[in-house]
Amino acid sequence: MSDWVITADSLTKRYKMGTVVVNALNGVSLNIGAGEVVAIMGPSGSGKSTLMNIIGCLDRPSSGDYTLDGVLVSKLRDNEVAHIRNQKVGFVFQSFNLLPRASALENVELPMRYAGVTKNRTQRAKAALELVGLGERIKHRPNELSGGQQQRVAIARAMVNNPAIILADEPTGALDTRSGKEIMDLLLQTNAQCGTTLILVTHDPGVAARAQRTIRLRDGLLEEAQA
Amino acid sequence: MKLTHLIKEALKSLTANKLRSALTILGIVIGVAAVIAMVSLGRGVQDSINKQFSSMGSAQIMVFSNYAPGITDPKPLTLGDAEALKDIMLAPDVKDVAADLQGNGKVIFGSKAATVSVYGTTGNYAELNNYDFMEGGYFNEEQVSGQSAVAVLGPTLAKTLFDRKTGIVGETIRIEGQPYRVVGVLKERGASGVSFTSTDNAVLIPISVASQRIAVRQTRGQVDTMTVVVRSSSRVNQATDQVKEILRARHRTPIGIDDFMVFVAKDLLDSLNSLTTMVTLFLGAIAAISLLVGGIGIMNIMLVSVTERTREIGLRKALGARRRDILVQFLAEASLLSMVGGAIGIALGWGIGIAIMVISKNSGSAITPIVGLDAILMATLTSSAIGIFFGFYPANRAASLTPVEALRSE
């Protein structure tokens, strides 16, 4: 047992699109170390999203084993996988995906609610918002915040349960260059401070350039792995 | 997830679409209100029937002559029969017996005149029928046996003749030309009572006087109707048998071809009660259909809501929501819709009941709708059950979405 936080062994994923079977992943094996910053790149249809979904425990591989933080996720039941997502994965989406009717604070509290945390829940959420520089705007709703600020709330929400990995899917895709840079700074800063593994799924070579290594996918296979 | 938070979240998402939620609730409101109004109204009608019977006395048996063809040598009912029914040995369940004769006559006071029913009765008639008096009282047995020319007026007749409410006792009126002293005026009973005699527009005189002047009959001491009061309403059947037996013996009729008829008020009351119960159930069932339609409305709107919020469901699942969390979230919304609708519906149904009461009172025959605790409980339980039942399918659909598909939807 090493300090790999992610171990993927010959992952495959097949979909049925109507009558056609699509092979999205054709045997992907990779390891990601704890605290690493990794970018996953690849053109549309390369299997990038599928791999991200499996890494984020949103989907299961058709075959192959996937281990996240010591847990063999591919063998778990649905509710157990939900628990893993809650505890070990923080998601940052391109379109922020905040609950529109809830305040920033309530949005950040949500993962803790699903975890059943009642003690210091509000304080922890407030602390997370302060960490991303939004301590003043905890009562604001998403539509009262700028794109960059919404993404900060999303990062606070991803961080709040102290996950093993943060999975950021095009985190700067919906932002202007300046906010995008700020968000990247923030993500790298949390990685540096908390040691949380950061996985960036992106088209943007500028984003990928800030990762320690880049994993490229093409046609459901790893193209190259740069150490 | 705590209950208060659950309700708060459900409220938040329901108030985000106020008009839609209000219209959905309206379906339940109408259903519940209809059920409550129908059931309470049915109960009210039943109650008012029971009240009218109890004023007439449900422990009463009426006896009439029966001159049906095929009965040889029918004998009329007589005062002698009435006396015989009071025999404590042969009829232990009979408390008292009154008798009366019915006729018509022209009643005159001063320049005012009216042609009304004239009842000749025994002295205990008022007590047996629970009459109340505006003024004075009823004539007694001595006045009956002494053939006193005294009269008791119904309230409508009194108004026609005197145009005043008091000071009528002691006046002298003429019935078919002969003078009678007024000894009492009855209180109004209303025409809607289930009774064979309406005494509001009538005059009552001693039966001994009536048999000679107003309602002259062939047989001496003949009467038209006998009113038998039973000691206890639970002994009505036994008393009926005793009455029949005595009359058969006196009239020497074989069993099966009685020359008299016995009418038991309680039988009518029972059949009326079962009728109103049936009508109430029927109306309630029709109203329940609208409740069902309301429930389908909830299901429909929840399905729309699930479709609209697929992405939100996906996000919640990504953040660690279990199947159960999503299920409970959507069920909470559906139940909240139906429970709010139920509460408003109960209030509205009650209001409809009160409105009907006011209208019925103004039109003369008051029906007081009875909203029982059981009806409220039923409505609450039913509407919550509807919320959960019709909310389950959409909620289950939401909970069963896979996070990937849910997140992918736009």
XYZ file of N, CA and C in Angstrom, chain B residues 50 98 111 151 236 246 297 301 391 407:
30
model
N -83.899 13.959 13.780
C -83.972 13.357 15.110
C -84.604 14.302 16.120
N -103.577 9.042 24.535
C -104.452 10.168 24.239
C -105.236 9.829 22.990
N -114.663 40.621 13.760
C -114.901 40.651 12.313
C -113.986 39.683 11.579
N -111.277 26.367 24.361
C -110.475 26.130 23.156
C -109.029 26.560 23.364
N -90.400 -0.065 22.634
C -91.423 0.280 21.646
C -92.028 -0.972 21.012
N -104.368 -6.180 22.669
C -105.551 -5.668 23.365
C -106.641 -5.295 22.354
N -53.614 15.960 -9.290
C -52.999 17.268 -9.540
C -51.657 17.387 -8.851
N -47.979 17.828 -10.705
C -47.097 18.963 -10.475
C -45.762 18.487 -9.895
N -47.486 11.553 -4.123
C -46.143 12.115 -4.170
C -45.080 11.037 -4.297
N -27.034 14.972 -13.530
C -26.155 16.134 -13.664
C -26.027 16.575 -15.118
